[in-house]
Amino acid sequence: MHVAPSSIAGGWQGAPGARVRVGGAPASSSGYQSPSAAFAWQPPPVPAGYYNPILDIQQAEGKQGSEQQLTGLERQQTVDENTYATNLGLLGQREAQQQEAQKQTLARLAESYAKLGTRQGEQANRLGVVNGGALISSATNRAANEAVQKAADERTFAAQGQANENERGKLATQQSQLTGPGGTLVEAIANNKQNQQLFEQGIGTLRSSQAAEHGYVPPQRPWVHERGGSVRVGGKY
């Protein structure tokens, strides 16, 4: 059996075998409203005069305070994300500078020992010991000394690299704790939105309760005709 409330402002009475226009929304070009549009129907707000108007003031003040807090949290989130990106950029610049310094240091080291070998060879030539044991000994000592100094430089570079990785990890951890999944700011923003939603629902419940006490009867969900029967919007056949 098809039922369509006649109290719905702007709606069409239902009739067997016909689709109906509901909720006062503009009709389609065929003169009927589609079920998809009808299902978007929302009950109108409780009219003023049926509830304590202080509720409107409380809702407006609560919404304003919540939005201000949310704006501050989102601004802080943006600042933290920008700071994190800046710190990563600075860290990358420092690493590039250290890598360039490493290349130059090792190049200067090799050049220094090469020049030392040249000077020692020239001195040996002047002394007439070109193929003597002293020259071989000098070359061996040079190689050993160069290896020792190079190893020391490389340990310094390795320590710098490890320090950079530690800093990168620290930055990532701090950022994750703030803006990552479950982070402090992310949770604060989510809680703000949820609390505001609950607050709005609470105000709405109070309005409806007070309005009911004063005899207000809200409009019922409208019906639309579908193949096989009629259905209340949001309900069942």
XYZ file of C-alpha atoms in Angstrom:
237
model
C 0.000 0.000 0.000
C 1.374 3.381 -1.001
C 1.387 6.135 1.621
C 2.520 9.716 1.156
C 2.148 12.339 3.922
C 0.082 15.298 2.779
C 1.732 17.573 5.390
C 5.029 17.814 3.535
C 5.306 21.337 2.176
C 5.849 21.482 -1.553
C 5.568 17.673 -1.991
C 3.354 15.718 -4.349
C 0.830 13.236 -2.991
C 1.838 9.711 -3.932
C -0.215 7.710 -6.368
C 0.088 4.069 -7.431
C 2.141 3.668 -10.554
C 3.661 7.162 -10.407
C 6.883 8.624 -9.079
C 6.396 11.500 -6.652
C 8.054 14.803 -5.974
C 8.971 15.273 -2.283
C 10.416 17.813 0.123
C 9.576 20.854 -1.941
C 12.707 20.514 -4.080
C 12.597 21.637 -7.728
C 11.144 19.000 -9.992
C 13.038 17.546 -12.902
C 12.127 18.410 -16.460
C 9.647 15.527 -16.446
C 7.849 17.037 -13.455
C 9.004 14.348 -11.038
C 11.894 14.149 -8.614
C 14.318 11.266 -8.961
C 14.806 8.902 -6.016
C 18.477 9.909 -5.808
C 17.477 13.537 -5.232
C 14.745 12.534 -2.806
C 17.156 10.506 -0.711
C 19.165 13.691 -0.096
C 16.219 15.107 1.844
C 17.084 16.491 5.260
C 14.526 17.525 7.906
C 14.182 21.289 8.299
C 15.527 22.950 11.464
C 13.251 23.330 14.435
C 11.447 26.689 14.068
C 12.313 29.453 16.516
C 9.827 29.867 19.320
C 9.657 26.187 20.194
C 12.909 26.141 22.187
C 15.012 28.380 24.403
C 16.846 30.859 22.121
C 19.885 30.651 24.400
C 20.660 27.414 22.567
C 21.344 29.383 19.379
C 23.774 31.627 21.253
C 25.524 28.664 22.835
C 25.796 26.937 19.466
C 27.239 30.035 17.776
C 29.744 30.646 20.570
C 30.748 26.992 20.688
C 31.203 26.869 16.931
C 33.270 30.057 16.924
C 35.532 28.820 19.718
C 35.970 25.435 18.067
C 36.794 26.994 14.694
C 39.342 29.322 16.268
C 41.003 26.400 18.010
C 40.941 24.337 14.825
C 42.479 27.204 12.844
C 45.272 27.469 15.382
C 45.946 23.735 15.290
C 45.975 23.607 11.495
C 48.260 26.647 11.367
C 50.639 24.937 13.800
C 50.548 21.809 11.666
C 51.512 23.827 8.598
C 54.325 25.562 10.483
C 55.688 22.232 11.733
C 55.554 20.678 8.274
C 57.351 23.683 6.761
C 59.958 23.640 9.534
C 60.566 19.933 8.961
C 61.009 20.484 5.214
C 63.374 23.413 5.877
C 65.485 21.392 8.312
C 65.734 18.530 5.842
C 66.818 20.996 3.163
C 69.515 22.458 5.418
C 70.701 18.979 6.335
C 70.967 18.073 2.660
C 72.988 21.220 1.964
C 75.360 20.417 4.803
C 75.828 16.870 3.534
C 76.624 18.151 0.049
C 79.195 20.570 1.482
C 80.770 17.818 3.579
C 80.992 15.491 0.581
C 82.691 18.196 -1.455
C 85.077 18.905 1.420
C 85.856 15.177 1.649
C 86.780 15.014 -2.035
C 88.995 18.074 -1.742
C 90.687 16.792 1.418
C 91.529 13.434 -0.091
C 92.687 15.075 -3.312
C 94.974 17.437 -1.389
C 96.322 14.511 0.628
C 97.197 12.519 -2.490
C 98.721 15.600 -4.118
C 100.780 16.351 -1.029
C 102.322 12.892 -0.893
C 102.877 12.865 -4.641
C 104.860 16.117 -4.353
C 106.773 14.685 -1.413
C 107.707 11.669 -3.508
C 108.895 13.956 -6.321
C 111.068 15.972 -3.958
C 112.556 12.855 -2.409
C 113.290 11.431 -5.865
C 114.988 14.640 -6.953
C 117.085 14.650 -3.801
C 118.069 11.042 -4.369
C 119.120 11.907 -7.926
C 121.337 14.662 -6.667
C 122.926 12.241 -4.194
C 123.370 9.544 -6.801
C 121.178 6.954 -5.136
C 118.495 6.666 -7.804
C 117.978 2.942 -7.310
C 119.259 2.712 -3.808
C 117.619 1.270 -0.721
C 117.074 4.710 0.807
C 114.732 5.715 -2.022
C 112.733 2.502 -1.720
C 112.458 2.985 2.021
C 111.225 6.555 1.542
C 108.518 5.427 -0.869
C 107.378 2.752 1.558
C 107.191 5.240 4.418
C 105.274 7.724 2.291
C 102.673 5.135 1.353
C 102.270 4.075 4.969
C 101.941 7.637 6.237
C 99.478 8.555 3.510
C 97.356 5.497 4.342
C 97.308 6.407 8.034
C 96.247 9.991 7.396
C 93.694 8.959 4.806
C 92.171 6.464 7.221
C 91.923 9.183 9.881
C 90.196 11.533 7.429
C 87.776 8.825 6.376
C 86.875 8.098 9.995
C 86.073 11.782 10.418
C 83.904 11.734 7.313
C 82.142 8.556 8.473
C 81.405 10.166 11.840
C 79.929 13.192 10.076
C 77.767 10.937 7.922
C 76.504 9.021 10.955
C 75.715 12.264 12.764
C 73.716 13.409 9.733
C 71.747 10.173 9.645
C 71.047 10.440 13.372
C 69.772 13.974 12.907
C 67.606 12.920 9.967
C 66.104 10.134 12.046
C 65.494 12.501 14.951
C 63.749 15.001 12.687
C 61.569 12.275 11.186
C 60.607 10.965 14.628
C 59.695 14.415 15.892
C 57.657 15.117 12.783
C 55.863 11.790 13.006
C 54.980 12.416 16.638
C 53.379 15.712 15.643
C 51.816 15.280 12.206
C 52.152 11.567 11.422
C 49.346 9.017 11.925
C 48.311 9.275 15.552
C 50.532 12.332 16.027
C 49.766 14.943 18.667
C 48.513 17.591 16.246
C 46.644 15.110 14.070
C 44.838 13.743 17.114
C 44.109 17.232 18.440
C 42.561 18.249 15.106
C 40.486 15.054 14.927
C 39.313 15.480 18.523
C 38.384 19.091 17.860
C 36.191 18.116 14.917
C 34.618 15.213 16.782
C 33.902 17.298 19.874
C 32.305 20.013 17.760
C 30.144 17.431 16.030
C 29.030 15.978 19.362
C 28.348 19.474 20.663
C 26.194 20.288 17.628
C 24.322 17.023 18.044
C 23.742 17.786 21.705
C 22.342 21.220 20.912
C 20.102 19.678 18.255
C 18.820 17.097 20.703
C 18.007 19.810 23.231
C 16.155 21.808 20.580
C 14.111 18.803 19.535
C 13.349 17.875 23.130
C 12.241 21.377 24.081
C 10.227 21.726 20.862
C 8.447 18.432 21.516
C 7.504 19.670 24.984
C 5.882 22.683 23.309
C 3.905 20.550 20.880
C 6.120 20.759 17.788
C 5.781 17.805 15.438
C 8.645 17.609 12.921
C 7.974 16.634 9.275
C 8.279 12.933 8.563
C 10.592 11.530 5.946
C 8.809 11.640 2.560
C 8.014 8.725 0.322
C 9.054 8.086 -3.248
C 7.566 5.549 -5.609
C 9.929 2.874 -6.889
C 9.362 -0.143 -9.046
C 7.754 -2.762 -6.873
C 6.364 -0.374 -4.274
C 6.907 2.821 -2.313
C 9.747 3.528 0.054
C 10.260 6.127 2.756
C 13.474 8.063 2.192
C 16.139 6.437 4.344
C 13.772 3.583 5.196
C 12.662 0.266 3.741
C 9.941 -1.002 1.451
